[in-house]
C-alpha atoms as one frame of an Amber mdcrd trajectory, in Angstrom:
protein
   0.000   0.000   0.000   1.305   3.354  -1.011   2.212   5.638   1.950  -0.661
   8.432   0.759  -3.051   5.534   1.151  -1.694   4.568   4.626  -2.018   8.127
   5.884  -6.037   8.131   4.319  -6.344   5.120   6.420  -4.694   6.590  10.025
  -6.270  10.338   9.391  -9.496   7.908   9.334  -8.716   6.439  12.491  -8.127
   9.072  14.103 -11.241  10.985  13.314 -13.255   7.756  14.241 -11.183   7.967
  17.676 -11.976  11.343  18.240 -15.680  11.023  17.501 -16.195   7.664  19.534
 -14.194   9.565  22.574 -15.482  13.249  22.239 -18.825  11.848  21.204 -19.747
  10.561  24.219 -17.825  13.993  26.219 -20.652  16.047  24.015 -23.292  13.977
  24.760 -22.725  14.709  28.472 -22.286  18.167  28.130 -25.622  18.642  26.181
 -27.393  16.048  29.026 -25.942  18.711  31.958 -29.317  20.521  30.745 -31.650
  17.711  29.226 -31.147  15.249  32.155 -30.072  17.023  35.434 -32.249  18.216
  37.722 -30.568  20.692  39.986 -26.952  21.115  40.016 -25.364  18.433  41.969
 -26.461  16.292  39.368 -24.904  18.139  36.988 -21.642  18.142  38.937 -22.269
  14.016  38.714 -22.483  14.195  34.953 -19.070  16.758  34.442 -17.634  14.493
  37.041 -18.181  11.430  35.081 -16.148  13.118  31.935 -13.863  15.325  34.022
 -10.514  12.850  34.115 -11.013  12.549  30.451 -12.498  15.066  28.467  -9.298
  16.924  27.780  -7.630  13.799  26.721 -10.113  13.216  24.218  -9.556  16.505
  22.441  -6.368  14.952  21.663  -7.058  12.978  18.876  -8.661  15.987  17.024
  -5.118  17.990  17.485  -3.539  14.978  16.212  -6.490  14.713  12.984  -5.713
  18.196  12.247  -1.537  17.903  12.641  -1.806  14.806  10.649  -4.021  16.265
   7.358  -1.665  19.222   8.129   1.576  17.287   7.386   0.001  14.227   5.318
  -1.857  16.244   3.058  -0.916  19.980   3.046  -3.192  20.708  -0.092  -6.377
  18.962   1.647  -5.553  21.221   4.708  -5.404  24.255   3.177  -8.402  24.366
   0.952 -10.571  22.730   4.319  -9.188  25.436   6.461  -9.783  28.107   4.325
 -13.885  26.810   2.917 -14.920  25.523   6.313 -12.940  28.752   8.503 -16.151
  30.063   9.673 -17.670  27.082  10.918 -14.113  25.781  11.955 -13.793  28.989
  13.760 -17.139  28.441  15.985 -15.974  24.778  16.682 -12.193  26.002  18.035
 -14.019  28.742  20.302 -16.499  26.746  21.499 -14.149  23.872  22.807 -11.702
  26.800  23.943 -14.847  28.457  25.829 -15.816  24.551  27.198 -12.696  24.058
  28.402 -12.302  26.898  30.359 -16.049  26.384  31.382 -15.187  22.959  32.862
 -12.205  24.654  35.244 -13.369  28.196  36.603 -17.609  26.705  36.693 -16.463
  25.791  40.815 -14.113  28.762  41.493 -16.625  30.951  43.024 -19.942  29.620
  44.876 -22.156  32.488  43.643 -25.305  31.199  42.053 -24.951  32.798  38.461
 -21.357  31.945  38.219 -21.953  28.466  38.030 -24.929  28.903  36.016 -23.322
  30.745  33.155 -20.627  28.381  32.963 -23.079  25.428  33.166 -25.158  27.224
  29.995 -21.933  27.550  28.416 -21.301  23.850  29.193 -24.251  22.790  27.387
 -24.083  25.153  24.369 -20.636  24.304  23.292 -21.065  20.528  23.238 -24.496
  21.119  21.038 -22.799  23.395  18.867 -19.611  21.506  18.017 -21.292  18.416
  17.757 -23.928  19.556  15.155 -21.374  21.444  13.048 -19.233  18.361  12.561
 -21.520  16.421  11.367 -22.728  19.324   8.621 -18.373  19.534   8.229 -17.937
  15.975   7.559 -21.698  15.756   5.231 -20.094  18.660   3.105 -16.622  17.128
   2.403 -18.367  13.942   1.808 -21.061  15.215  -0.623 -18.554  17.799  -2.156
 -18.135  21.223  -2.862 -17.195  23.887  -5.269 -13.221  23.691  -5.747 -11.827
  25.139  -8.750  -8.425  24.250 -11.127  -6.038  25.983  -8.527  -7.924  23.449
  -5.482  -9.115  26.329  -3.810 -12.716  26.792  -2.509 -14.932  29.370  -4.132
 -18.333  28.722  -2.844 -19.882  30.706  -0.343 -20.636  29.877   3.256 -24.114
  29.684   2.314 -23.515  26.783   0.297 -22.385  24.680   3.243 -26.027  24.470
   4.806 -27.738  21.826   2.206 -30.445  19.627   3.196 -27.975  16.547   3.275
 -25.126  18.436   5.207 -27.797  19.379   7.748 -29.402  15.887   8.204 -25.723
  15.220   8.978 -25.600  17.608  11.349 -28.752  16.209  13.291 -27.440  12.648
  13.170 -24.243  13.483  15.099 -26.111  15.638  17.203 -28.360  12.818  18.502
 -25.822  10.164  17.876 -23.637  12.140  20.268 -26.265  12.910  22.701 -27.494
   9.140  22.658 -24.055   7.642  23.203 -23.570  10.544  25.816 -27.090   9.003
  27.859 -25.729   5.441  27.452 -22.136   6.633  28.811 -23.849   8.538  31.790
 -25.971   5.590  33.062 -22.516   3.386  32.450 -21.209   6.165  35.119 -23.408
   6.470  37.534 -25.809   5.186  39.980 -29.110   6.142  41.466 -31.923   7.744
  40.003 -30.041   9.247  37.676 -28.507   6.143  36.253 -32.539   4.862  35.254
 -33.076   8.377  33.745 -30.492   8.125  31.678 -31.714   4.931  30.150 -34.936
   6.362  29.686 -33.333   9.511  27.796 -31.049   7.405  25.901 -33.916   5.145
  24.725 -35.839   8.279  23.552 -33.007   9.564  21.956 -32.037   6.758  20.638
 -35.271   6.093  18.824 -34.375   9.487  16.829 -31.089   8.870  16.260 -32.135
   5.812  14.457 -34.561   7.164  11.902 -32.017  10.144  11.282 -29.044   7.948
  10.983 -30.994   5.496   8.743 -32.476   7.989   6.353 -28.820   9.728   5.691
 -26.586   6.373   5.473 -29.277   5.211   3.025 -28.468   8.913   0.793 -24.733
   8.649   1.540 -24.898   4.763   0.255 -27.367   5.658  -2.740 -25.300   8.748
  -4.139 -21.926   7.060  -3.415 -21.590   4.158  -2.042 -20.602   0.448  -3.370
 -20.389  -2.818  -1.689 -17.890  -2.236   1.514 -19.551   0.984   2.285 -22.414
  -1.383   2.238 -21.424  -3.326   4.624 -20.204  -0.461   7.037 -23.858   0.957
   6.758 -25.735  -2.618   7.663 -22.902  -2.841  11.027 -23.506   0.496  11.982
 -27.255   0.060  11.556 -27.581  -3.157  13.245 -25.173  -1.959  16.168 -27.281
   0.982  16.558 -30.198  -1.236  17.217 -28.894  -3.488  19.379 -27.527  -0.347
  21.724 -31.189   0.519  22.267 -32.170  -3.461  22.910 -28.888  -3.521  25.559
 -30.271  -0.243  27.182 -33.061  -1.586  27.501 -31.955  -4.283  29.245 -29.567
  -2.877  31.684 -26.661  -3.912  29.957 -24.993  -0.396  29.798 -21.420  -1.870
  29.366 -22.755  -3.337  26.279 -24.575  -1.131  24.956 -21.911   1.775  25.364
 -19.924  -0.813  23.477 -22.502  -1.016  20.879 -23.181   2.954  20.520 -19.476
   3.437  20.069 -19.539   0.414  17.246 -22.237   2.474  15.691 -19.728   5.555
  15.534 -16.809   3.978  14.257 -19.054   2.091  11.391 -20.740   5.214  10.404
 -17.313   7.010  10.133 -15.590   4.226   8.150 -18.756   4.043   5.831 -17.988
   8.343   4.804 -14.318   7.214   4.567 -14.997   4.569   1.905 -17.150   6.800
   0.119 -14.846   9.575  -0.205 -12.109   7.492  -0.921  -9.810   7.821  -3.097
 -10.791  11.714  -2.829 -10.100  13.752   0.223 -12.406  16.453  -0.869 -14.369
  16.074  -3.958 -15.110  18.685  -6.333 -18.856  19.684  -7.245 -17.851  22.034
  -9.998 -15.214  19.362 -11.773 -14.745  15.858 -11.117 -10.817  16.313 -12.335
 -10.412  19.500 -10.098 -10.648  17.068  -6.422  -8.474  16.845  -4.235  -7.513
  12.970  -4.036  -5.054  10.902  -1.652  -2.380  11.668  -4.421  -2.533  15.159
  -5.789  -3.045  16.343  -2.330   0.197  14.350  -0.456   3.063  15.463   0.793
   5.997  14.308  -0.119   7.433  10.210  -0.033  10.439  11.220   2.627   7.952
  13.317   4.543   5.306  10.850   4.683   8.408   7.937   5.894   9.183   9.828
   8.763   5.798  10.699   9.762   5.345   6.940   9.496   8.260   5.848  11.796
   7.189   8.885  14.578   3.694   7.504  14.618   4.524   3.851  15.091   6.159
   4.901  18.207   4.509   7.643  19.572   0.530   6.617  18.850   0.563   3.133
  20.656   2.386   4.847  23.362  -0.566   7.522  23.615  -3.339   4.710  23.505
  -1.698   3.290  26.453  -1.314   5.944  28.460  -5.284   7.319  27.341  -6.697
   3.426  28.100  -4.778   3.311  31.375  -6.432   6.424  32.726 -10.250   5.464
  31.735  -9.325   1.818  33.658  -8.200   3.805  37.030 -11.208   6.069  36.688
 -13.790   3.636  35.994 -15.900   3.546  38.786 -19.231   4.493  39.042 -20.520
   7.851  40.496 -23.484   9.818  42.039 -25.120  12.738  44.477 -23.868  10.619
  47.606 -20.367  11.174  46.153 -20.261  15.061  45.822 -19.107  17.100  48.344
 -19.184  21.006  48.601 -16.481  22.947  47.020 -13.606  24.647  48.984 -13.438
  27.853  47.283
């Protein structure tokens, strides 16, 4: 396999890490509203993501370093398309993360609820617009001769971007639910089933409606097959949650993540961002490369470095994996 192909392939993986991690850490941040009642719950449901959530905003950094040394030309004419909707994504996970430290520096009442409303807004936000990112380099978009983008902002916000936009929404909030009640005990535990069911149930007509476009405008038979598994595992998530099996079907909402992601990958493939104006004018895995020697030492740094990071990222979700709740939440020392 030729390295450009090989770096396709890891970019991949690395977006499907970032979405099966951060996925979840938006879900919770959206549920901080939709499920807790008063705000020691909500401190339950930051505290079940607060060891981790940082680490998961890792493997974006590492996405966007990657397509930035892998594929310089793919970079560039993303960067510059998507900057305004890029641009609310990178504020609203700067604004989150600074929400998540200074929310229990003071004890005033609308301290902590500002930072809880800006919690909740910037895990909605970034989680719609990546799906209405990801819809748009899938379906395509108006790149000229030179491989630079001259549509208009505007032209970002189609009907199949959007329904992209609402499936990672739910998908996110769903697999969010399912992660909570995996995380915590109580009452709040058996309400999170019940909202994860409920969501569920509309992440599954969503998700089914735009796979089925995706796979009938582009697909072919292993995008096919990526579709069916992410389908099937989506289904079976709501069956385990329904059954109090929440380590399985956490298991099964993040399977439902990583197939949906593979199944965009394989239809974009061998493009990296196709071109609505000209088929010749896309950007593939090979026009858009860097260079061999560039691409052979990114190769060698990453065999060392990424297994090292998994390692590190797995051993601090085993030491943190206990469950949580109200009984466990003390008041702040301010």
């Amino acid at each position: 396999m030729e390295l450009h192909n090989v770096w396709f392939v890891l970019i991949a993986f690395l977006w499907i890490g970032y979405f099966f991690l951060e996925g979840f850490d938006f879900g919770i941040g959206i549920l901080t509203r939709l499920l807790a009642r008063d705000r020691t719950e909500k401190r339950v449901l930051i505290n079940t993501i607060g060891p981790v959530w940082d680490g998961n905003e890792v493997w974006l950094l590492t996405a966007g370093a990657s397509t930035f040394a892998a594929f310089p030309e793919w970079y560039a004419t993303l960067f510059s398309g998507f900057y305004l909707p890029l641009l609310v994504i990178l504020v609203c996970l700067i604004i989150r993360g600074v929400a998540f430290e200074y929310r229990a520096k003071r004890p005033e009442e609308h301290w902590q609820r500002n930072w809880e409303t800006a919690i909740f807004w910037t895990s909605l936000i970034p989680a719609f617009l990546w799906g209405v990112a990801f819809g748009n380099i899938v379906r395509g978009v108006k790149i000229d001769a030179e491989f630079e983008y001259v549509g208009h902002v505007w032209d970002l916000l189609n009907p199949y971007a959007l329904l992209g936009g609402l499936v990672t929404l739910t998908l996110f909030t769903f697999h969010g639910a399912v992660f909570a009640a995996l995380k915590t005990v109580g009452d709040i535990r058996d309400r999170a089933r019940r909202m994860a069911l409920r969501v569920g149930l509309i992440t599954a007509v969503l998700a089914l409606v735009f796979l089925v476009w995706t796979q009938v405008e582009r697909g072919d038979g292993s995008s096919l097959v990526a579709m069916v598994v992410a389908v099937a595992a989506l289904v079976a998530a709501l069956v385990a949650n329904q059954a109090g099996r929440e380590g399985w079907s956490f298991t099964l909402s993040g399977v439902t993540i990583v197939a949906a992601v593979t199944m965009l990958f394989l239809t974009l493939f061998p493009n990296v961002m196709p071109s609505t104006l000209n088929a010749e004018w896309s950007l593939t895995v090979s026009n858009a490369s860097s260079s061999d020697y560039t691409l052979t030492i990114m190769t060698w740094l990453t065999v060392i470095a990424l297994p090292l990071v998994m390692l590190y990222q797995g051993w601090t979700y085993w030491v943190f994996r206990k469950r949580i709740g109200t009984q466990h939440i003390t008041d702040p020392v301010h």
